[in-house]
Structure formats: structure tokens, C-alpha cells
Amino acid sequence: MAWIVLVLSGVLEAVWATALSASDGFKKVVPTIVFVAGMALSMVGLAFAMKEIPVGTAYAVWVGIGASLTVVVAVLRRQEAASVTRLALVLGLVACVVGLKVVS
């Protein structure tokens, strides 16, 4: 259960990071609300997962999932350019997250 919550918390990290960008410096209300709610839920989930998963592993997985998905969303929204190098690096992050799960 802790791993499922951790993965969902990583997804919420991408949600709040994307909403933070969309909030335009907290000038837009809806993205700001999504940012605050997403961040709070993401942190609660991370804290829950850390009851069973070591802090270093949990944090690395949380950040890896959030960072990878944030890049994917930015590329899909055409806010960042896609490239083979970028794709390879994001896949490397995903491979590290999977590796941490395998060895845990």
C-alpha cells in the first residue's frame, strides 16, 4: 500500500508543479488552488509512505516520478522542446525509480 500511495504522491507532485507554472506567479486563482491542494496531498502521501519506505528511497522515487511527469506534461503542452536526449534522460529517471522499487 505504501508504494501505491508513494506513486500517487509522485503524480501529484507533477500536478502541483504544473499548476504552479500555470498560476502565473499566483495571479490565477484556479491553478493556485490546484497547486495548494496538490502540494498538500502530495506531501501527506509522501509522509504516509515514509512510515514503511526508507526516507532516501521514498524521496528519490517521489521526486523522480514528479520530475519525469512534469517534463512529459511540459513537452506535450509544447512548453518545452522534445529531443532524443531529453527523452533518454527522462527514461533514465524512470529506470532509476523502477530500480529503487526492485531493490527495496
mmCIF file of N, CA, C and O in Angstrom:
data_model
loop_
_atom_site.group_PDB
_atom_site.id
_atom_site.type_symbol
_atom_site.label_atom_id
_atom_site.label_comp_id
_atom_site.label_asym_id
_atom_site.label_seq_id
_atom_site.Cartn_x
_atom_site.Cartn_y
_atom_site.Cartn_z
ATOM 1 N N MET A 1 0.820 -1.201 0.000
ATOM 2 C CA MET A 1 0.000 0.000 0.000
ATOM 3 C C MET A 1 0.862 1.262 0.000
ATOM 4 O O MET A 1 0.519 2.239 -0.663
ATOM 5 N N ALA A 2 1.968 1.236 0.725
ATOM 6 C CA ALA A 2 2.837 2.408 0.799
ATOM 7 C C ALA A 2 3.383 2.784 -0.574
ATOM 8 O O ALA A 2 3.496 3.969 -0.901
ATOM 9 N N TRP A 3 3.710 1.779 -1.379
ATOM 10 C CA TRP A 3 4.251 2.057 -2.709
ATOM 11 C C TRP A 3 3.193 2.683 -3.627
ATOM 12 O O TRP A 3 3.493 3.580 -4.415
ATOM 13 N N ILE A 4 1.958 2.228 -3.506
ATOM 14 C CA ILE A 4 0.882 2.806 -4.311
ATOM 15 C C ILE A 4 0.679 4.266 -3.933
ATOM 16 O O ILE A 4 0.569 5.144 -4.800
ATOM 17 N N VAL A 5 0.640 4.536 -2.642
ATOM 18 C CA VAL A 5 0.485 5.915 -2.165
ATOM 19 C C VAL A 5 1.665 6.771 -2.616
ATOM 20 O O VAL A 5 1.485 7.926 -3.033
ATOM 21 N N LEU A 6 2.864 6.215 -2.571
ATOM 22 C CA LEU A 6 4.048 6.952 -2.994
ATOM 23 C C LEU A 6 3.976 7.309 -4.475
ATOM 24 O O LEU A 6 4.272 8.451 -4.861
ATOM 25 N N VAL A 7 3.577 6.380 -5.304
ATOM 26 C CA VAL A 7 3.455 6.650 -6.745
ATOM 27 C C VAL A 7 2.394 7.726 -6.992
ATOM 28 O O VAL A 7 2.620 8.671 -7.759
ATOM 29 N N LEU A 8 1.258 7.612 -6.327
ATOM 30 C CA LEU A 8 0.210 8.630 -6.481
ATOM 31 C C LEU A 8 0.690 9.997 -5.994
ATOM 32 O O LEU A 8 0.371 11.030 -6.598
ATOM 33 N N SER A 9 1.482 10.010 -4.943
ATOM 34 C CA SER A 9 2.044 11.264 -4.439
ATOM 35 C C SER A 9 3.023 11.865 -5.439
ATOM 36 O O SER A 9 3.098 13.086 -5.590
ATOM 37 N N GLY A 10 3.771 11.009 -6.125
ATOM 38 C CA GLY A 10 4.667 11.482 -7.178
ATOM 39 C C GLY A 10 3.896 12.086 -8.338
ATOM 40 O O GLY A 10 4.299 13.112 -8.902
ATOM 41 N N VAL A 11 2.777 11.479 -8.679
ATOM 42 C CA VAL A 11 1.911 12.031 -9.727
ATOM 43 C C VAL A 11 1.386 13.399 -9.286
ATOM 44 O O VAL A 11 1.377 14.359 -10.065
ATOM 45 N N LEU A 12 0.984 13.495 -8.023
ATOM 46 C CA LEU A 12 0.505 14.781 -7.513
ATOM 47 C C LEU A 12 1.611 15.832 -7.488
ATOM 48 O O LEU A 12 1.326 17.026 -7.604
ATOM 49 N N GLU A 13 2.847 15.405 -7.363
ATOM 50 C CA GLU A 13 3.946 16.366 -7.447
ATOM 51 C C GLU A 13 3.973 17.007 -8.830
ATOM 52 O O GLU A 13 4.158 18.229 -8.962
ATOM 53 N N ALA A 14 3.771 16.212 -9.857
ATOM 54 C CA ALA A 14 3.716 16.754 -11.217
ATOM 55 C C ALA A 14 2.511 17.672 -11.378
ATOM 56 O O ALA A 14 2.590 18.701 -12.062
ATOM 57 N N VAL A 15 1.400 17.331 -10.740
ATOM 58 C CA VAL A 15 0.201 18.172 -10.804
ATOM 59 C C VAL A 15 0.489 19.533 -10.193
ATOM 60 O O VAL A 15 0.208 20.578 -10.786
ATOM 61 N N TRP A 16 1.068 19.539 -8.981
ATOM 62 C CA TRP A 16 1.283 20.845 -8.350
ATOM 63 C C TRP A 16 2.370 21.653 -9.045
ATOM 64 O O TRP A 16 2.285 22.880 -9.114
ATOM 65 N N ALA A 17 3.372 20.993 -9.585
ATOM 66 C CA ALA A 17 4.418 21.731 -10.306
ATOM 67 C C ALA A 17 3.851 22.379 -11.571
ATOM 68 O O ALA A 17 4.152 23.540 -11.875
ATOM 69 N N THR A 18 3.012 21.642 -12.281
ATOM 70 C CA THR A 18 2.383 22.173 -13.481
ATOM 71 C C THR A 18 1.416 23.303 -13.128
ATOM 72 O O THR A 18 1.376 24.338 -13.801
ATOM 73 N N ALA A 19 0.656 23.114 -12.056
ATOM 74 C CA ALA A 19 -0.274 24.163 -11.620
ATOM 75 C C ALA A 19 0.473 25.410 -11.156
ATOM 76 O O ALA A 19 0.018 26.533 -11.397
ATOM 77 N N LEU A 20 1.612 25.226 -10.521
ATOM 78 C CA LEU A 20 2.412 26.372 -10.090
ATOM 79 C C LEU A 20 2.825 27.205 -11.295
ATOM 80 O O LEU A 20 2.722 28.439 -11.284
ATOM 81 N N SER A 21 3.264 26.546 -12.343
ATOM 82 C CA SER A 21 3.629 27.251 -13.573
ATOM 83 C C SER A 21 2.419 27.964 -14.174
ATOM 84 O O SER A 21 2.511 29.113 -14.599
ATOM 85 N N ALA A 22 1.282 27.278 -14.183
ATOM 86 C CA ALA A 22 0.068 27.843 -14.775
ATOM 87 C C ALA A 22 -0.524 28.975 -13.938
ATOM 88 O O ALA A 22 -1.304 29.785 -14.451
ATOM 89 N N SER A 23 -0.157 29.059 -12.667
ATOM 90 C CA SER A 23 -0.726 30.086 -11.788
ATOM 91 C C SER A 23 -0.210 31.485 -12.112
ATOM 92 O O SER A 23 -0.765 32.464 -11.608
ATOM 93 N N ASP A 24 0.844 31.578 -12.921
ATOM 94 C CA ASP A 24 1.411 32.873 -13.318
ATOM 95 C C ASP A 24 1.765 33.707 -12.090
ATOM 96 O O ASP A 24 1.309 34.834 -11.929
ATOM 97 N N GLY A 25 2.580 33.099 -11.224
ATOM 98 C CA GLY A 25 3.004 33.810 -10.013
ATOM 99 C C GLY A 25 1.868 34.010 -9.022
ATOM 100 O O GLY A 25 1.796 35.042 -8.362
ATOM 101 N N PHE A 26 0.970 33.056 -8.942
ATOM 102 C CA PHE A 26 -0.204 33.065 -8.060
ATOM 103 C C PHE A 26 -1.217 34.142 -8.443
ATOM 104 O O PHE A 26 -2.031 34.563 -7.624
ATOM 105 N N LYS A 27 -1.200 34.578 -9.696
ATOM 106 C CA LYS A 27 -2.161 35.579 -10.169
ATOM 107 C C LYS A 27 -3.470 34.944 -10.622
ATOM 108 O O LYS A 27 -4.500 35.609 -10.645
ATOM 109 N N LYS A 28 -3.428 33.652 -10.999
ATOM 110 C CA LYS A 28 -4.630 32.958 -11.465
ATOM 111 C C LYS A 28 -5.140 32.063 -10.339
ATOM 112 O O LYS A 28 -4.402 31.236 -9.796
ATOM 113 N N VAL A 29 -6.413 32.220 -10.017
ATOM 114 C CA VAL A 29 -6.986 31.576 -8.833
ATOM 115 C C VAL A 29 -7.055 30.056 -8.948
ATOM 116 O O VAL A 29 -6.597 29.347 -8.041
ATOM 117 N N VAL A 30 -7.628 29.529 -10.028
ATOM 118 C CA VAL A 30 -7.838 28.076 -10.133
ATOM 119 C C VAL A 30 -6.509 27.309 -10.110
ATOM 120 O O VAL A 30 -6.365 26.367 -9.318
ATOM 121 N N PRO A 31 -5.517 27.691 -10.923
ATOM 122 C CA PRO A 31 -4.247 26.971 -10.830
ATOM 123 C C PRO A 31 -3.585 27.101 -9.455
ATOM 124 O O PRO A 31 -2.940 26.166 -8.988
ATOM 125 N N THR A 32 -3.786 28.222 -8.792
ATOM 126 C CA THR A 32 -3.220 28.402 -7.452
ATOM 127 C C THR A 32 -3.877 27.450 -6.464
ATOM 128 O O THR A 32 -3.197 26.834 -5.633
ATOM 129 N N ILE A 33 -5.191 27.289 -6.567
ATOM 130 C CA ILE A 33 -5.900 26.351 -5.688
ATOM 131 C C ILE A 33 -5.450 24.918 -5.968
ATOM 132 O O ILE A 33 -5.218 24.134 -5.037
ATOM 133 N N VAL A 34 -5.311 24.571 -7.255
ATOM 134 C CA VAL A 34 -4.835 23.231 -7.627
ATOM 135 C C VAL A 34 -3.426 23.013 -7.084
ATOM 136 O O VAL A 34 -3.110 21.938 -6.560
ATOM 137 N N PHE A 35 -2.579 24.034 -7.170
ATOM 138 C CA PHE A 35 -1.218 23.949 -6.631
ATOM 139 C C PHE A 35 -1.236 23.644 -5.137
ATOM 140 O O PHE A 35 -0.573 22.710 -4.676
ATOM 141 N N VAL A 36 -1.980 24.420 -4.365
ATOM 142 C CA VAL A 36 -2.006 24.249 -2.907
ATOM 143 C C VAL A 36 -2.561 22.878 -2.532
ATOM 144 O O VAL A 36 -1.973 22.157 -1.702
ATOM 145 N N ALA A 37 -3.672 22.493 -3.150
ATOM 146 C CA ALA A 37 -4.276 21.189 -2.840
ATOM 147 C C ALA A 37 -3.367 20.046 -3.267
ATOM 148 O O ALA A 37 -3.166 19.081 -2.512
ATOM 149 N N GLY A 38 -2.808 20.148 -4.469
ATOM 150 C CA GLY A 38 -1.915 19.100 -4.957
ATOM 151 C C GLY A 38 -0.674 18.949 -4.099
ATOM 152 O O GLY A 38 -0.249 17.829 -3.792
ATOM 153 N N MET A 39 -0.106 20.075 -3.701
ATOM 154 C CA MET A 39 1.096 20.019 -2.866
ATOM 155 C C MET A 39 0.780 19.398 -1.500
ATOM 156 O O MET A 39 1.531 18.541 -1.017
ATOM 157 N N ALA A 40 -0.323 19.828 -0.901
ATOM 158 C CA ALA A 40 -0.684 19.286 0.413
ATOM 159 C C ALA A 40 -0.913 17.777 0.343
ATOM 160 O O ALA A 40 -0.376 17.016 1.162
ATOM 161 N N LEU A 41 -1.695 17.334 -0.631
ATOM 162 C CA LEU A 41 -1.964 15.898 -0.761
ATOM 163 C C LEU A 41 -0.697 15.114 -1.095
ATOM 164 O O LEU A 41 -0.496 14.004 -0.581
ATOM 165 N N SER A 42 0.154 15.686 -1.916
ATOM 166 C CA SER A 42 1.408 15.025 -2.266
ATOM 167 C C SER A 42 2.294 14.836 -1.041
ATOM 168 O O SER A 42 2.885 13.771 -0.837
ATOM 169 N N MET A 43 2.380 15.868 -0.217
ATOM 170 C CA MET A 43 3.203 15.784 0.993
ATOM 171 C C MET A 43 2.629 14.792 2.002
ATOM 172 O O MET A 43 3.369 14.040 2.639
ATOM 173 N N VAL A 44 1.316 14.796 2.147
ATOM 174 C CA VAL A 44 0.671 13.849 3.070
ATOM 175 C C VAL A 44 0.946 12.414 2.614
ATOM 176 O O VAL A 44 1.282 11.545 3.423
ATOM 177 N N GLY A 45 0.820 12.177 1.313
ATOM 178 C CA GLY A 45 1.094 10.842 0.779
ATOM 179 C C GLY A 45 2.546 10.439 0.965
ATOM 180 O O GLY A 45 2.839 9.295 1.318
ATOM 181 N N LEU A 46 3.453 11.377 0.733
ATOM 182 C CA LEU A 46 4.877 11.092 0.935
ATOM 183 C C LEU A 46 5.141 10.745 2.395
ATOM 184 O O LEU A 46 5.844 9.767 2.692
ATOM 185 N N ALA A 47 4.570 11.508 3.303
ATOM 186 C CA ALA A 47 4.760 11.244 4.733
ATOM 187 C C ALA A 47 4.209 9.866 5.110
ATOM 188 O O ALA A 47 4.839 9.113 5.869
ATOM 189 N N PHE A 48 3.046 9.521 4.567
ATOM 190 C CA PHE A 48 2.456 8.209 4.824
ATOM 191 C C PHE A 48 3.377 7.092 4.324
ATOM 192 O O PHE A 48 3.628 6.113 5.022
ATOM 193 N N ALA A 49 3.869 7.245 3.105
ATOM 194 C CA ALA A 49 4.733 6.224 2.509
ATOM 195 C C ALA A 49 6.026 6.051 3.309
ATOM 196 O O ALA A 49 6.552 4.937 3.412
ATOM 197 N N MET A 50 6.526 7.133 3.874
ATOM 198 C CA MET A 50 7.779 7.077 4.631
ATOM 199 C C MET A 50 7.657 6.300 5.939
ATOM 200 O O MET A 50 8.660 6.005 6.570
ATOM 201 N N LYS A 51 6.442 5.940 6.324
ATOM 202 C CA LYS A 51 6.274 5.085 7.503
ATOM 203 C C LYS A 51 6.798 3.676 7.227
ATOM 204 O O LYS A 51 7.218 2.980 8.133
ATOM 205 N N GLU A 52 6.772 3.263 5.947
ATOM 206 C CA GLU A 52 7.201 1.908 5.579
ATOM 207 C C GLU A 52 8.399 1.877 4.639
ATOM 208 O O GLU A 52 9.089 0.864 4.570
ATOM 209 N N ILE A 53 8.617 2.954 3.903
ATOM 210 C CA ILE A 53 9.704 3.001 2.919
ATOM 211 C C ILE A 53 10.780 3.942 3.450
ATOM 212 O O ILE A 53 10.454 5.035 3.925
ATOM 213 N N PRO A 54 12.041 3.547 3.404
ATOM 214 C CA PRO A 54 13.109 4.423 3.906
ATOM 215 C C PRO A 54 13.071 5.802 3.234
ATOM 216 O O PRO A 54 12.744 5.933 2.048
ATOM 217 N N VAL A 55 13.433 6.821 3.992
ATOM 218 C CA VAL A 55 13.319 8.199 3.538
ATOM 219 C C VAL A 55 14.065 8.457 2.223
ATOM 220 O O VAL A 55 13.529 9.111 1.326
ATOM 221 N N GLY A 56 15.262 7.968 2.084
ATOM 222 C CA GLY A 56 16.035 8.203 0.866
ATOM 223 C C GLY A 56 15.376 7.601 -0.353
ATOM 224 O O GLY A 56 15.281 8.235 -1.410
ATOM 225 N N THR A 57 14.895 6.385 -0.219
ATOM 226 C CA THR A 57 14.219 5.710 -1.321
ATOM 227 C C THR A 57 12.904 6.397 -1.643
ATOM 228 O O THR A 57 12.611 6.683 -2.808
ATOM 229 N N ALA A 58 12.109 6.686 -0.623
ATOM 230 C CA ALA A 58 10.807 7.323 -0.838
ATOM 231 C C ALA A 58 10.971 8.681 -1.514
ATOM 232 O O ALA A 58 10.265 8.997 -2.479
ATOM 233 N N TYR A 59 11.903 9.469 -1.026
ATOM 234 C CA TYR A 59 12.084 10.808 -1.583
ATOM 235 C C TYR A 59 12.585 10.741 -3.028
ATOM 236 O O TYR A 59 12.097 11.471 -3.886
ATOM 237 N N ALA A 60 13.526 9.850 -3.292
ATOM 238 C CA ALA A 60 14.052 9.715 -4.660
ATOM 239 C C ALA A 60 12.963 9.263 -5.630
ATOM 240 O O ALA A 60 12.865 9.775 -6.751
ATOM 241 N N VAL A 61 12.147 8.326 -5.221
ATOM 242 C CA VAL A 61 11.057 7.848 -6.071
ATOM 243 C C VAL A 61 10.042 8.962 -6.290
ATOM 244 O O VAL A 61 9.604 9.207 -7.420
ATOM 245 N N TRP A 62 9.672 9.662 -5.238
ATOM 246 C CA TRP A 62 8.702 10.760 -5.313
ATOM 247 C C TRP A 62 9.176 11.846 -6.281
ATOM 248 O O TRP A 62 8.443 12.263 -7.166
ATOM 249 N N VAL A 63 10.420 12.264 -6.119
ATOM 250 C CA VAL A 63 10.981 13.303 -6.986
ATOM 251 C C VAL A 63 11.121 12.788 -8.420
ATOM 252 O O VAL A 63 10.805 13.505 -9.377
ATOM 253 N N GLY A 64 11.573 11.561 -8.580
ATOM 254 C CA GLY A 64 11.758 11.000 -9.916
ATOM 255 C C GLY A 64 10.457 10.930 -10.696
ATOM 256 O O GLY A 64 10.403 11.309 -11.873
ATOM 257 N N ILE A 65 9.413 10.458 -10.054
ATOM 258 C CA ILE A 65 8.108 10.378 -10.708
ATOM 259 C C ILE A 65 7.608 11.784 -11.035
ATOM 260 O O ILE A 65 7.168 12.064 -12.153
ATOM 261 N N GLY A 66 7.672 12.663 -10.063
ATOM 262 C CA GLY A 66 7.192 14.029 -10.271
ATOM 263 C C GLY A 66 7.956 14.755 -11.360
ATOM 264 O O GLY A 66 7.361 15.401 -12.237
ATOM 265 N N ALA A 67 9.262 14.650 -11.342
ATOM 266 C CA ALA A 67 10.081 15.334 -12.348
ATOM 267 C C ALA A 67 9.831 14.762 -13.733
ATOM 268 O O ALA A 67 9.678 15.516 -14.705
ATOM 269 N N SER A 68 9.775 13.456 -13.841
ATOM 270 C CA SER A 68 9.548 12.822 -15.148
ATOM 271 C C SER A 68 8.205 13.227 -15.742
ATOM 272 O O SER A 68 8.115 13.610 -16.913
ATOM 273 N N LEU A 69 7.173 13.151 -14.937
ATOM 274 C CA LEU A 69 5.844 13.502 -15.443
ATOM 275 C C LEU A 69 5.730 14.991 -15.754
ATOM 276 O O LEU A 69 5.047 15.375 -16.706
ATOM 277 N N THR A 70 6.397 15.822 -14.967
ATOM 278 C CA THR A 70 6.368 17.258 -15.229
ATOM 279 C C THR A 70 7.002 17.569 -16.578
ATOM 280 O O THR A 70 6.484 18.387 -17.350
ATOM 281 N N VAL A 71 8.102 16.907 -16.891
ATOM 282 C CA VAL A 71 8.738 17.099 -18.197
ATOM 283 C C VAL A 71 7.814 16.623 -19.311
ATOM 284 O O VAL A 71 7.638 17.319 -20.326
ATOM 285 N N VAL A 72 7.200 15.471 -19.139
ATOM 286 C CA VAL A 72 6.291 14.935 -20.160
ATOM 287 C C VAL A 72 5.135 15.902 -20.406
ATOM 288 O O VAL A 72 4.792 16.204 -21.558
ATOM 289 N N VAL A 73 4.539 16.406 -19.338
ATOM 290 C CA VAL A 73 3.423 17.354 -19.479
ATOM 291 C C VAL A 73 3.888 18.617 -20.197
ATOM 292 O O VAL A 73 3.214 19.116 -21.100
ATOM 293 N N ALA A 74 5.044 19.143 -19.821
ATOM 294 C CA ALA A 74 5.563 20.357 -20.456
ATOM 295 C C ALA A 74 5.831 20.139 -21.944
ATOM 296 O O ALA A 74 5.550 21.016 -22.762
ATOM 297 N N VAL A 75 6.345 18.973 -22.299
ATOM 298 C CA VAL A 75 6.593 18.674 -23.717
ATOM 299 C C VAL A 75 5.267 18.539 -24.462
ATOM 300 O O VAL A 75 5.099 19.086 -25.558
ATOM 301 N N LEU A 76 4.307 17.837 -23.877
ATOM 302 C CA LEU A 76 3.005 17.666 -24.529
ATOM 303 C C LEU A 76 2.272 18.989 -24.697
ATOM 304 O O LEU A 76 1.557 19.182 -25.683
ATOM 305 N N ARG A 77 2.470 19.913 -23.750
ATOM 306 C CA ARG A 77 1.831 21.233 -23.839
ATOM 307 C C ARG A 77 2.659 22.206 -24.676
ATOM 308 O O ARG A 77 2.328 23.367 -24.772
ATOM 309 N N ARG A 78 3.749 21.691 -25.219
ATOM 310 C CA ARG A 78 4.661 22.479 -26.063
ATOM 311 C C ARG A 78 5.277 23.665 -25.322
ATOM 312 O O ARG A 78 5.568 24.707 -25.903
ATOM 313 N N GLN A 79 5.496 23.475 -24.022
ATOM 314 C CA GLN A 79 6.182 24.484 -23.223
ATOM 315 C C GLN A 79 7.687 24.229 -23.200
ATOM 316 O O GLN A 79 8.456 25.106 -22.836
ATOM 317 N N GLU A 80 8.063 23.006 -23.526
ATOM 318 C CA GLU A 80 9.472 22.608 -23.616
ATOM 319 C C GLU A 80 9.646 21.803 -24.896
ATOM 320 O O GLU A 80 8.730 21.106 -25.329
ATOM 321 N N ALA A 81 10.823 21.906 -25.453
ATOM 322 C CA ALA A 81 11.111 21.170 -26.681
ATOM 323 C C ALA A 81 11.400 19.696 -26.371
ATOM 324 O O ALA A 81 12.012 19.378 -25.359
ATOM 325 N N ALA A 82 10.936 18.833 -27.259
ATOM 326 C CA ALA A 82 11.240 17.402 -27.142
ATOM 327 C C ALA A 82 12.514 17.124 -27.929
ATOM 328 O O ALA A 82 12.761 17.727 -28.970
ATOM 329 N N SER A 83 13.322 16.230 -27.396
ATOM 330 C CA SER A 83 14.530 15.810 -28.106
ATOM 331 C C SER A 83 14.864 14.390 -27.677
ATOM 332 O O SER A 83 14.378 13.907 -26.653
ATOM 333 N N VAL A 84 15.686 13.754 -28.465
ATOM 334 C CA VAL A 84 16.108 12.388 -28.130
ATOM 335 C C VAL A 84 16.863 12.388 -26.807
ATOM 336 O O VAL A 84 16.651 11.515 -25.957
ATOM 337 N N THR A 85 17.712 13.376 -26.615
ATOM 338 C CA THR A 85 18.487 13.456 -25.368
ATOM 339 C C THR A 85 17.568 13.628 -24.171
ATOM 340 O O THR A 85 17.719 12.953 -23.145
ATOM 341 N N ARG A 86 16.607 14.532 -24.281
ATOM 342 C CA ARG A 86 15.658 14.765 -23.181
ATOM 343 C C ARG A 86 14.886 13.487 -22.868
ATOM 344 O O ARG A 86 14.720 13.113 -21.708
ATOM 345 N N LEU A 87 14.406 12.817 -23.908
ATOM 346 C CA LEU A 87 13.674 11.564 -23.724
ATOM 347 C C LEU A 87 14.545 10.519 -23.042
ATOM 348 O O LEU A 87 14.112 9.846 -22.105
ATOM 349 N N ALA A 88 15.779 10.396 -23.465
ATOM 350 C CA ALA A 88 16.692 9.416 -22.863
ATOM 351 C C ALA A 88 16.938 9.721 -21.391
ATOM 352 O O ALA A 88 16.964 8.810 -20.552
ATOM 353 N N LEU A 89 17.094 10.982 -21.074
ATOM 354 C CA LEU A 89 17.343 11.354 -19.678
ATOM 355 C C LEU A 89 16.120 11.098 -18.795
ATOM 356 O O LEU A 89 16.246 10.612 -17.664
ATOM 357 N N VAL A 90 14.925 11.405 -19.309
ATOM 358 C CA VAL A 90 13.705 11.129 -18.555
ATOM 359 C C VAL A 90 13.529 9.621 -18.380
ATOM 360 O O VAL A 90 13.168 9.153 -17.295
ATOM 361 N N LEU A 91 13.805 8.856 -19.418
ATOM 362 C CA LEU A 91 13.731 7.392 -19.293
ATOM 363 C C LEU A 91 14.748 6.874 -18.277
ATOM 364 O O LEU A 91 14.480 5.906 -17.565
ATOM 365 N N GLY A 92 15.889 7.548 -18.191
ATOM 366 C CA GLY A 92 16.874 7.192 -17.165
ATOM 367 C C GLY A 92 16.328 7.416 -15.764
ATOM 368 O O GLY A 92 16.546 6.588 -14.866
ATOM 369 N N LEU A 93 15.617 8.522 -15.569
ATOM 370 C CA LEU A 93 14.973 8.769 -14.269
ATOM 371 C C LEU A 93 13.966 7.674 -13.942
ATOM 372 O O LEU A 93 13.929 7.157 -12.821
ATOM 373 N N VAL A 94 13.150 7.333 -14.925
ATOM 374 C CA VAL A 94 12.142 6.281 -14.734
ATOM 375 C C VAL A 94 12.819 4.947 -14.404
ATOM 376 O O VAL A 94 12.394 4.228 -13.501
ATOM 377 N N ALA A 95 13.913 4.645 -15.098
ATOM 378 C CA ALA A 95 14.641 3.402 -14.831
ATOM 379 C C ALA A 95 15.188 3.393 -13.401
ATOM 380 O O ALA A 95 15.158 2.358 -12.729
ATOM 381 N N CYS A 96 15.652 4.533 -12.926
ATOM 382 C CA CYS A 96 16.162 4.619 -11.549
ATOM 383 C C CYS A 96 15.030 4.391 -10.530
ATOM 384 O O CYS A 96 15.228 3.720 -9.521
ATOM 385 N N VAL A 97 13.862 4.968 -10.800
ATOM 386 C CA VAL A 97 12.710 4.770 -9.914
ATOM 387 C C VAL A 97 12.338 3.294 -9.868
ATOM 388 O O VAL A 97 12.139 2.710 -8.797
ATOM 389 N N VAL A 98 12.262 2.658 -11.026
ATOM 390 C CA VAL A 98 11.938 1.225 -11.085
ATOM 391 C C VAL A 98 13.016 0.420 -10.364
ATOM 392 O O VAL A 98 12.705 -0.502 -9.599
ATOM 393 N N GLY A 99 14.264 0.796 -10.575
ATOM 394 C CA GLY A 99 15.363 0.102 -9.899
ATOM 395 C C GLY A 99 15.262 0.186 -8.389
ATOM 396 O O GLY A 99 15.507 -0.807 -7.683
ATOM 397 N N LEU A 100 14.893 1.357 -7.876
ATOM 398 C CA LEU A 100 14.737 1.503 -6.426
ATOM 399 C C LEU A 100 13.620 0.608 -5.901
ATOM 400 O O LEU A 100 13.728 0.029 -4.815
ATOM 401 N N LYS A 101 12.554 0.486 -6.655
ATOM 402 C CA LYS A 101 11.456 -0.413 -6.240
ATOM 403 C C LYS A 101 11.931 -1.858 -6.242
ATOM 404 O O LYS A 101 11.643 -2.615 -5.319
ATOM 405 N N VAL A 102 12.681 -2.236 -7.254
ATOM 406 C CA VAL A 102 13.140 -3.617 -7.376
ATOM 407 C C VAL A 102 14.053 -3.999 -6.204
ATOM 408 O O VAL A 102 13.943 -5.104 -5.660
ATOM 409 N N VAL A 103 14.925 -3.096 -5.805
ATOM 410 C CA VAL A 103 15.876 -3.443 -4.737
ATOM 411 C C VAL A 103 15.324 -3.198 -3.332
ATOM 412 O O VAL A 103 15.969 -3.539 -2.346
ATOM 413 N N SER A 104 14.128 -2.617 -3.244
ATOM 414 C CA SER A 104 13.556 -2.346 -1.918
ATOM 415 C C SER A 104 12.718 -3.504 -1.421
ATOM 416 O O SER A 104 12.099 -4.215 -2.119
#
